[in-house]
Tab-separated table of N, CA and C in Angstrom:
chain	number	residue	atom	x	y	z
X	213	MET	N	6.951	7.213	37.646
X	213	MET	CA	6.493	6.648	36.314
X	213	MET	C	7.056	7.637	35.267
X	214	THR	N	7.531	7.151	34.123
X	214	THR	CA	8.061	7.955	33.128
X	214	THR	C	7.113	8.204	32.139
X	215	LYS	N	6.788	9.300	31.469
X	215	LYS	CA	5.767	9.638	30.538
X	215	LYS	C	6.715	9.596	29.363
X	216	LEU	N	6.389	8.958	28.322
X	216	LEU	CA	7.154	8.703	27.060
X	216	LEU	C	6.516	9.506	25.850
X	217	LYS	N	7.526	9.893	25.010
X	217	LYS	CA	7.245	10.422	23.643
X	217	LYS	C	7.051	9.337	22.667
X	218	ILE	N	5.940	9.006	22.212
X	218	ILE	CA	5.744	7.737	21.443
X	218	ILE	C	5.418	8.129	19.909
X	219	LEU	N	5.971	7.530	18.893
X	219	LEU	CA	5.502	7.503	17.513
X	219	LEU	C	4.903	6.234	17.212
X	220	VAL	N	3.564	6.167	16.681
X	220	VAL	CA	2.870	5.069	16.229
X	220	VAL	C	2.749	5.067	14.718
X	221	ALA	N	3.447	4.163	14.004
X	221	ALA	CA	3.433	4.068	12.685
X	221	ALA	C	2.504	2.980	12.317
X	222	GLU	N	1.223	3.194	11.757
X	222	GLU	CA	0.082	2.299	11.609
X	222	GLU	C	-0.806	2.698	10.453
X	223	ASP	N	-0.896	2.033	9.463
X	223	ASP	CA	-1.737	2.498	8.297
X	223	ASP	C	-3.214	2.420	8.615
X	224	ASP	N	-3.647	1.707	9.482
X	224	ASP	CA	-5.059	1.643	9.818
X	224	ASP	C	-5.626	2.634	10.798
X	225	ALA	N	-6.546	3.472	10.301
X	225	ALA	CA	-6.961	4.549	11.198
X	225	ALA	C	-7.615	4.193	12.498
X	226	ILE	N	-8.370	3.104	12.431
X	226	ILE	CA	-9.050	2.435	13.684
X	226	ILE	C	-8.013	2.089	14.603
X	227	ASN	N	-7.019	1.319	14.192
X	227	ASN	CA	-5.784	0.900	15.067
X	227	ASN	C	-5.168	2.149	15.544
X	228	ARG	N	-4.969	3.172	14.876
X	228	ARG	CA	-4.210	4.428	15.412
X	228	ARG	C	-5.075	4.966	16.629
X	229	LYS	N	-6.411	4.965	16.471
X	229	LYS	CA	-7.191	5.504	17.497
X	229	LYS	C	-7.111	4.641	18.691
X	230	LEU	N	-7.102	3.273	18.399
X	230	LEU	CA	-6.857	2.294	19.579
X	230	LEU	C	-5.694	2.548	20.335
X	231	PHE	N	-4.615	2.719	19.598
X	231	PHE	CA	-3.415	3.072	20.263
X	231	PHE	C	-3.308	4.293	20.940
X	232	SER	N	-4.090	5.329	20.536
X	232	SER	CA	-4.202	6.607	21.265
X	232	SER	C	-4.775	6.326	22.665
X	233	TYR	N	-5.850	5.502	22.727
X	233	TYR	CA	-6.576	5.064	23.824
X	233	TYR	C	-5.663	4.479	24.946
X	234	ILE	N	-4.988	3.422	24.264
X	234	ILE	CA	-4.112	2.477	24.997
X	234	ILE	C	-3.096	3.191	25.640
X	235	LEU	N	-2.500	4.252	24.954
X	235	LEU	CA	-1.199	4.855	25.268
X	235	LEU	C	-1.308	6.086	26.034
X	236	LYS	N	-2.557	6.573	26.203
X	236	LYS	CA	-2.660	7.903	26.778
X	236	LYS	C	-2.160	8.093	28.386
X	237	ASP	N	-2.188	7.111	29.024
X	237	ASP	CA	-1.739	7.150	30.407
X	237	ASP	C	-0.246	7.149	30.529
X	238	ILE	N	0.570	6.636	29.482
X	238	ILE	CA	1.982	6.527	29.634
X	238	ILE	C	2.725	7.415	28.688
X	239	SER	N	1.829	8.287	27.999
X	239	SER	CA	2.615	9.143	26.903
X	239	SER	C	2.491	10.650	27.375
X	240	ARG	N	3.569	11.303	27.177
X	240	ARG	CA	3.508	12.785	27.262
X	240	ARG	C	3.280	13.574	25.930
X	241	ASP	N	3.563	12.690	24.872
X	241	ASP	CA	3.291	13.110	23.523
X	241	ASP	C	3.221	12.011	22.726
X	242	LEU	N	2.137	11.967	21.756
X	242	LEU	CA	1.936	10.742	20.925
X	242	LEU	C	1.729	11.302	19.625
X	243	LEU	N	2.749	10.732	18.576
X	243	LEU	CA	2.657	11.062	17.193
X	243	LEU	C	2.219	9.932	16.430
X	244	MET	N	1.555	10.226	15.300
X	244	MET	CA	0.980	9.220	14.554
X	244	MET	C	1.528	9.377	12.987
X	245	ALA	N	1.833	8.217	12.457
X	245	ALA	CA	2.243	8.237	10.978
X	245	ALA	C	1.270	7.039	10.401
X	246	SER	N	1.089	7.303	9.192
X	246	SER	CA	0.204	6.170	8.423
X	246	SER	C	1.010	5.373	7.540
X	247	ASN	N	2.325	5.587	7.456
X	247	ASN	CA	3.102	4.672	6.656
X	247	ASN	C	4.546	4.875	7.008
X	248	GLY	N	5.601	4.119	6.490
X	248	GLY	CA	6.916	4.192	6.876
X	248	GLY	C	7.588	5.474	6.513
X	249	VAL	N	7.288	6.007	5.429
X	249	VAL	CA	7.817	7.292	4.922
X	249	VAL	C	7.522	8.473	5.975
X	250	GLU	N	6.211	8.446	6.345
X	250	GLU	CA	5.794	9.449	7.231
X	250	GLU	C	6.443	9.302	8.686
X	251	ALA	N	6.621	7.924	8.984
X	251	ALA	CA	7.418	7.670	10.225
X	251	ALA	C	8.841	8.091	10.247
X	252	ILE	N	9.543	8.037	9.134
X	252	ILE	CA	10.750	8.490	9.184
X	252	ILE	C	10.774	10.128	9.179
X	253	ASN	N	9.976	10.699	8.511
X	253	ASN	CA	9.958	12.189	8.506
X	253	ASN	C	9.601	12.701	9.766
X	254	ILE	N	8.599	12.132	10.414
X	254	ILE	CA	8.252	12.586	11.875
X	254	ILE	C	9.627	12.405	12.803
X	255	TYR	N	10.115	11.210	12.709
X	255	TYR	CA	11.353	10.885	13.553
X	255	TYR	C	12.402	11.968	13.249
X	256	LYS	N	12.588	12.445	12.045
X	256	LYS	CA	13.742	13.403	11.688
X	256	LYS	C	13.336	14.910	12.494
X	257	GLU	N	12.091	15.008	12.648
X	257	GLU	CA	11.603	16.323	13.210
X	257	GLU	C	11.627	16.187	14.720
X	258	HIS	N	11.454	14.906	15.338
X	258	HIS	CA	11.415	14.776	16.665
X	258	HIS	C	12.310	13.577	17.103
X	259	LYS	N	13.567	14.088	17.286
X	259	LYS	CA	14.618	12.949	17.616
X	259	LYS	C	14.574	12.677	18.981
X	260	ASP	N	13.723	13.309	19.844
X	260	ASP	CA	13.698	12.885	21.156
X	260	ASP	C	12.574	11.918	21.566
X	261	ILE	N	12.008	11.246	20.498
X	261	ILE	CA	11.111	10.139	20.723
X	261	ILE	C	11.663	9.080	21.446
X	262	ASP	N	10.971	8.440	22.400
X	262	ASP	CA	11.439	7.444	23.332
X	262	ASP	C	11.152	6.154	22.920
X	263	LEU	N	10.011	5.880	21.973
X	263	LEU	CA	9.436	4.512	21.695
X	263	LEU	C	8.887	4.719	20.354
X	264	ILE	N	8.990	3.717	19.424
X	264	ILE	CA	8.318	3.683	18.201
X	264	ILE	C	7.606	2.342	18.123
X	265	LEU	N	6.198	2.366	17.872
X	265	LEU	CA	5.527	1.232	17.532
X	265	LEU	C	5.257	1.120	16.153
X	266	MET	N	5.828	0.149	15.428
X	266	MET	CA	5.881	0.166	14.019
X	266	MET	C	5.113	-0.978	13.421
X	267	ASP	N	4.138	-0.766	12.615
X	267	ASP	CA	3.503	-1.755	11.882
X	267	ASP	C	4.485	-2.306	10.905
X	268	ILE	N	4.398	-3.604	10.589
X	268	ILE	CA	5.325	-4.187	9.730
X	268	ILE	C	4.815	-3.966	8.096
X	269	ARG	N	3.450	-4.205	8.005
X	269	ARG	CA	2.930	-4.110	6.644
X	269	ARG	C	2.265	-2.792	6.493
X	270	MET	N	2.792	-1.903	5.729
X	270	MET	CA	2.159	-0.657	5.357
X	270	MET	C	2.438	-0.215	4.142
X	271	PRO	N	1.698	0.724	3.429
X	271	PRO	CA	1.914	1.134	2.033
X	271	PRO	C	3.137	2.095	2.048
X	272	GLU	N	3.574	2.379	0.812
X	272	GLU	CA	4.626	3.223	0.501
X	272	GLU	C	6.018	2.749	1.010
X	273	MET	N	6.120	2.390	2.367
X	273	MET	CA	7.295	1.816	2.862
X	273	MET	C	7.023	0.956	4.045
X	274	ASP	N	7.428	-0.368	3.955
X	274	ASP	CA	6.952	-1.185	5.095
X	274	ASP	C	7.919	-0.810	6.428
X	275	GLY	N	7.391	-1.589	7.498
X	275	GLY	CA	7.996	-1.283	8.829
X	275	GLY	C	9.465	-1.705	8.888
X	276	TYR	N	9.780	-2.830	7.972
X	276	TYR	CA	11.191	-3.176	8.013
X	276	TYR	C	12.183	-2.214	7.402
X	277	GLU	N	11.776	-1.615	6.402
X	277	GLU	CA	12.541	-0.630	5.662
X	277	GLU	C	12.699	0.786	6.479
X	278	ALA	N	11.429	1.080	7.101
X	278	ALA	CA	11.546	2.398	7.984
X	278	ALA	C	12.380	2.169	9.137
X	279	THR	N	12.227	0.908	9.810
X	279	THR	CA	13.047	0.664	10.888
X	279	THR	C	14.657	0.718	10.663
X	280	HIS	N	15.019	0.151	9.469
X	280	HIS	CA	16.407	0.088	9.031
X	280	HIS	C	16.784	1.526	8.803
X	281	ARG	N	16.072	2.387	8.314
X	281	ARG	CA	16.405	3.748	8.045
X	281	ARG	C	16.573	4.656	9.358
X	282	ILE	N	15.540	4.336	10.297
X	282	ILE	CA	15.686	5.051	11.594
X	282	ILE	C	16.910	4.445	12.339
X	283	ARG	N	17.269	3.259	12.324
X	283	ARG	CA	18.286	2.710	13.049
X	283	ARG	C	19.614	3.357	12.676
X	284	GLN	N	19.740	3.796	11.212
X	284	GLN	CA	20.936	4.542	10.884
X	284	GLN	C	20.908	5.744	11.438
X	285	MET	N	19.918	6.392	11.931
X	285	MET	CA	19.984	7.760	12.613
X	285	MET	C	20.086	7.462	14.171
X	286	ASN	N	19.666	6.444	14.755
X	286	ASN	CA	19.595	6.163	16.128
X	286	ASN	C	19.547	4.610	16.454
X	287	LYS	N	20.684	4.099	16.555
X	287	LYS	CA	20.719	2.753	16.925
X	287	LYS	C	20.100	2.200	18.147
X	288	ASP	N	19.984	3.188	19.244
X	288	ASP	CA	19.475	2.888	20.470
X	288	ASP	C	17.997	3.016	20.787
X	289	ILE	N	17.319	3.629	19.872
X	289	ILE	CA	15.763	3.877	20.164
X	289	ILE	C	15.075	2.496	20.143
X	290	LYS	N	14.061	2.420	21.025
X	290	LYS	CA	13.375	1.280	21.129
X	290	LYS	C	12.268	1.399	20.173
X	291	ILE	N	12.159	0.183	19.252
X	291	ILE	CA	11.137	0.017	18.254
X	291	ILE	C	10.573	-1.334	18.349
X	292	LEU	N	9.257	-1.249	18.574
X	292	LEU	CA	8.436	-2.433	18.670
X	292	LEU	C	7.743	-2.789	17.363
X	293	ALA	N	7.829	-3.914	16.878
X	293	ALA	CA	7.021	-4.421	15.695
X	293	ALA	C	5.670	-4.704	15.881
X	294	LEU	N	4.691	-4.346	15.181
X	294	LEU	CA	3.312	-4.678	15.180
X	294	LEU	C	2.991	-5.472	14.074
X	295	SER	N	2.269	-6.569	14.102
X	295	SER	CA	1.832	-7.291	12.973
X	295	SER	C	0.577	-8.086	13.386
X	296	ALA	N	-0.273	-8.297	12.288
X	296	ALA	CA	-1.367	-9.252	12.294
X	296	ALA	C	-1.123	-10.533	11.998
X	297	PHE	N	0.171	-10.794	11.682
X	297	PHE	CA	0.576	-12.128	11.454
X	297	PHE	C	1.323	-12.509	12.574
X	298	SER	N	0.620	-13.419	13.604
X	298	SER	CA	1.003	-13.644	14.915
X	298	SER	C	1.864	-14.869	14.980
X	299	LEU	N	2.502	-15.229	13.847
X	299	LEU	CA	3.303	-16.424	13.861
X	299	LEU	C	4.523	-16.187	14.684
X	300	SER	N	5.088	-16.936	15.446
X	300	SER	CA	6.336	-16.792	16.201
X	300	SER	C	7.490	-16.626	15.202
X	301	SER	N	7.494	-17.104	13.981
X	301	SER	CA	8.584	-16.772	13.067
X	301	SER	C	8.604	-15.361	12.700
X	302	GLU	N	7.395	-14.690	12.560
X	302	GLU	CA	7.435	-13.303	12.252
X	302	GLU	C	8.013	-12.414	13.399
X	303	GLY	N	7.781	-12.688	14.613
X	303	GLY	CA	8.427	-11.972	15.713
X	303	GLY	C	9.972	-12.205	15.690
X	304	GLY	N	10.418	-13.488	15.372
X	304	GLY	CA	11.886	-13.668	15.296
X	304	GLY	C	12.420	-12.810	14.119
X	305	LYS	N	11.728	-12.883	13.089
X	305	LYS	CA	12.282	-12.086	11.903
X	305	LYS	C	12.283	-10.647	12.128
X	306	ALA	N	11.271	-10.193	12.979
X	306	ALA	CA	11.279	-8.734	13.292
X	306	ALA	C	12.486	-8.414	14.192
X	307	VAL	N	12.790	-9.259	15.087
X	307	VAL	CA	13.955	-8.897	15.977
X	307	VAL	C	15.252	-9.067	15.294
X	308	ARG	N	15.323	-10.040	14.303
X	308	ARG	CA	16.592	-10.135	13.442
X	308	ARG	C	16.768	-8.744	12.515
X	309	ASN	N	15.649	-8.131	12.217
X	309	ASN	CA	15.673	-7.017	11.288
X	309	ASN	C	15.579	-5.731	11.974
X	310	GLY	N	16.222	-5.633	13.182
X	310	GLY	CA	16.365	-4.169	13.827
X	310	GLY	C	15.320	-4.018	14.817
X	311	PHE	N	14.301	-4.631	15.147
X	311	PHE	CA	13.112	-4.304	15.955
X	311	PHE	C	13.703	-4.750	17.483
X	312	ASP	N	13.191	-4.010	18.452
X	312	ASP	CA	13.685	-4.595	19.823
X	312	ASP	C	12.819	-5.768	20.337
X	313	ASP	N	11.548	-5.596	19.911
X	313	ASP	CA	10.592	-6.658	20.306
X	313	ASP	C	9.267	-6.687	19.260
X	314	TYR	N	8.444	-7.434	19.675
X	314	TYR	CA	7.280	-7.753	18.750
X	314	TYR	C	6.038	-7.934	19.505
X	315	VAL	N	4.836	-7.237	19.048
X	315	VAL	CA	3.505	-7.563	19.473
X	315	VAL	C	2.601	-7.724	18.434
X	316	ALA	N	1.918	-8.878	18.693
X	316	ALA	CA	1.007	-9.482	17.701
X	316	ALA	C	-0.329	-8.623	17.707
X	317	LYS	N	-0.972	-8.378	16.443
X	317	LYS	CA	-2.300	-7.756	16.520
X	317	LYS	C	-3.375	-8.847	16.299
X	318	PRO	N	-4.494	-8.720	16.970
X	318	PRO	CA	-4.862	-7.478	17.650
X	318	PRO	C	-4.120	-7.319	18.898
X	319	VAL	N	-3.866	-6.099	19.230
X	319	VAL	CA	-3.058	-5.809	20.384
X	319	VAL	C	-3.963	-5.573	21.587
X	320	PHE	N	-3.599	-6.276	22.625
X	320	PHE	CA	-4.265	-6.225	23.873
X	320	PHE	C	-3.391	-5.294	24.904
X	321	LYS	N	-4.174	-4.488	25.732
X	321	LYS	CA	-3.475	-3.526	26.408
X	321	LYS	C	-2.462	-4.118	27.406
X	322	ASP	N	-2.792	-5.131	28.040
X	322	ASP	CA	-1.862	-5.688	29.039
X	322	ASP	C	-0.623	-6.287	28.425
X	323	VAL	N	-0.960	-6.960	27.320
X	323	VAL	CA	0.377	-7.384	26.523
X	323	VAL	C	1.271	-6.345	26.097
X	324	LEU	N	0.741	-5.274	25.469
X	324	LEU	CA	1.485	-4.142	25.087
X	324	LEU	C	2.217	-3.455	26.224
X	325	MET	N	1.560	-3.276	27.309
X	325	MET	CA	2.212	-2.629	28.535
X	325	MET	C	3.266	-3.503	29.105
X	326	LYS	N	3.106	-4.746	29.085
X	326	LYS	CA	4.196	-5.596	29.630
X	326	LYS	C	5.373	-5.577	28.735
X	327	THR	N	5.072	-5.467	27.379
X	327	THR	CA	6.355	-5.419	26.402
X	327	THR	C	7.012	-4.102	26.589
X	328	ILE	N	6.247	-2.915	26.790
X	328	ILE	CA	6.896	-1.648	26.931
X	328	ILE	C	7.652	-1.627	28.350
X	329	ALA	N	7.142	-2.177	29.301
X	329	ALA	CA	7.737	-2.220	30.570
X	329	ALA	C	9.129	-2.929	30.606
X	330	LYS	N	9.289	-3.820	29.654
X	330	LYS	CA	10.618	-4.384	29.559
X	330	LYS	C	11.667	-3.260	29.461
X	331	TYR	N	11.382	-2.233	28.752
X	331	TYR	CA	12.292	-1.236	28.393
X	331	TYR	C	12.030	0.235	29.048
X	332	PHE	N	11.034	0.369	29.704
X	332	PHE	CA	10.785	1.667	30.305
X	332	PHE	C	9.979	1.476	31.640
X	333	GLU	N	10.310	2.255	32.668
X	333	GLU	CA	9.494	2.316	33.806
X	333	GLU	C	8.217	3.067	33.641
X	334	ILE	N	7.216	2.255	33.458
X	334	ILE	CA	5.838	3.021	33.148
X	334	ILE	C	4.770	2.632	34.291
Protein backbone atom coordinates (compact mmCIF):
# COMPACT_ATOMS: atom_id res chain seq x y z
CA MET A 1 0.00 0.00 0.00
CA THR A 2 1.28 3.42 -0.96
CA LYS A 3 1.02 6.28 1.54
CA LEU A 4 0.33 9.53 -0.27
CA LYS A 5 1.23 13.14 0.27
CA ILE A 6 -2.12 14.86 -0.21
CA LEU A 7 -3.18 18.49 -0.47
CA VAL A 8 -6.83 19.26 0.29
CA ALA A 9 -8.05 22.65 -0.96
CA GLU A 10 -11.42 23.24 0.70
CA ASP A 11 -12.87 26.47 2.10
CA ASP A 12 -15.20 24.81 4.62
CA ALA A 13 -13.45 24.00 7.92
CA ILE A 14 -15.82 21.15 8.76
CA ASN A 15 -15.15 19.52 5.39
CA ARG A 16 -11.38 19.90 5.93
CA LYS A 17 -11.76 18.02 9.23
CA LEU A 18 -13.82 15.34 7.49
CA PHE A 19 -11.13 14.88 4.84
CA SER A 20 -8.48 14.59 7.58
CA TYR A 21 -10.46 11.72 9.07
CA ILE A 22 -11.24 10.00 5.76
CA LEU A 23 -7.68 10.25 4.41
CA LYS A 24 -5.69 9.44 7.56
CA ASP A 25 -5.11 5.79 6.64
CA ILE A 26 -3.75 6.48 3.15
CA SER A 27 -1.74 9.65 3.75
CA ARG A 28 1.85 10.03 4.89
CA ASP A 29 1.41 13.80 4.90
CA LEU A 30 -1.83 15.79 4.69
CA LEU A 31 -1.72 19.48 3.82
CA MET A 32 -4.70 21.85 3.95
CA ALA A 33 -5.57 25.01 2.03
CA SER A 34 -8.71 27.11 2.45
CA ASN A 35 -8.65 28.68 -1.03
CA GLY A 36 -7.00 28.39 -4.43
CA VAL A 37 -4.25 30.92 -3.70
CA GLU A 38 -3.18 28.95 -0.61
CA ALA A 39 -3.29 25.72 -2.62
CA ILE A 40 -0.89 27.13 -5.22
CA ASN A 41 1.47 28.47 -2.55
CA ILE A 42 1.50 25.14 -0.69
CA TYR A 43 2.11 23.27 -3.94
CA LYS A 44 5.08 25.53 -4.77
CA GLU A 45 6.63 24.62 -1.38
CA HIS A 46 5.77 20.90 -1.63
CA LYS A 47 6.29 19.79 -5.22
CA ASP A 48 6.35 16.14 -4.07
CA ILE A 49 2.58 16.15 -3.46
CA ASP A 50 1.00 13.03 -4.98
CA LEU A 51 -2.66 14.04 -5.02
CA ILE A 52 -4.73 17.22 -4.75
CA LEU A 53 -8.39 17.29 -3.77
CA MET A 54 -9.63 20.65 -5.05
CA ASP A 55 -12.96 22.24 -4.19
CA ILE A 56 -14.32 23.96 -7.28
CA ARG A 57 -16.00 26.89 -5.53
CA MET A 58 -13.70 28.73 -3.10
CA PRO A 59 -13.06 32.37 -2.21
CA GLU A 60 -10.12 34.38 -3.63
CA MET A 61 -9.46 31.89 -6.44
CA ASP A 62 -11.71 29.04 -7.52
CA GLY A 63 -10.59 25.48 -8.11
CA TYR A 64 -10.60 25.82 -11.88
CA GLU A 65 -8.07 28.67 -11.87
CA ALA A 66 -5.92 27.05 -9.15
CA THR A 67 -5.86 23.78 -11.10
CA HIS A 68 -4.92 25.60 -14.30
CA ARG A 69 -1.97 27.27 -12.54
CA ILE A 70 -0.80 24.06 -10.86
CA ARG A 71 -1.01 22.26 -14.22
CA GLN A 72 1.40 24.86 -15.64
CA MET A 73 3.93 23.66 -13.04
CA ASN A 74 3.11 19.93 -13.24
CA LYS A 75 0.86 18.49 -15.93
CA ASP A 76 1.01 14.97 -14.43
CA ILE A 77 -0.11 15.53 -10.83
CA LYS A 78 -3.45 13.93 -10.00
CA ILE A 79 -6.12 16.49 -9.14
CA LEU A 80 -9.66 15.50 -8.15
CA ALA A 81 -12.45 18.09 -8.30
CA LEU A 82 -14.82 18.40 -5.34
CA SER A 83 -18.18 20.09 -5.67
CA ALA A 84 -21.51 20.25 -3.90
CA PHE A 85 -23.05 20.59 -7.34
CA SER A 86 -23.46 16.91 -8.14
CA LEU A 87 -24.73 17.39 -11.67
CA SER A 88 -23.01 15.11 -14.16
CA SER A 89 -22.39 18.18 -16.32
CA GLU A 90 -20.24 19.64 -13.52
CA GLY A 91 -18.08 16.50 -13.52
CA GLY A 92 -17.63 16.70 -17.28
CA LYS A 93 -16.75 20.38 -17.06
CA ALA A 94 -14.18 19.62 -14.35
CA VAL A 95 -12.45 16.96 -16.45
CA ARG A 96 -12.45 19.23 -19.52
CA ASN A 97 -10.82 21.94 -17.38
CA GLY A 98 -7.78 20.01 -16.20
CA PHE A 99 -9.04 17.82 -13.36
CA ASP A 100 -8.34 14.08 -13.55
CA ASP A 101 -11.64 13.12 -11.94
CA TYR A 102 -14.61 14.42 -9.98
CA VAL A 103 -16.16 13.58 -6.60
CA ALA A 104 -19.53 15.05 -5.60
CA LYS A 105 -20.12 16.43 -2.11
CA PRO A 106 -21.17 15.32 0.36
CA VAL A 107 -18.17 13.03 0.01
CA PHE A 108 -18.61 9.43 1.08
CA LYS A 109 -15.46 7.57 2.10
CA ASP A 110 -16.05 4.55 -0.14
CA VAL A 111 -16.68 6.70 -3.23
CA LEU A 112 -13.60 8.83 -2.57
CA MET A 113 -11.40 5.76 -1.97
CA LYS A 114 -12.61 4.09 -5.18
CA THR A 115 -11.84 7.25 -7.11
CA ILE A 116 -8.35 7.59 -5.59
CA ALA A 117 -7.72 3.86 -6.23
CA LYS A 118 -8.10 4.50 -9.98
CA TYR A 119 -4.79 6.38 -9.80
CA PHE A 120 -2.88 4.93 -6.82
CA GLU A 121 -2.44 1.57 -5.09
CA ILE A 122 -4.00 2.34 -1.71
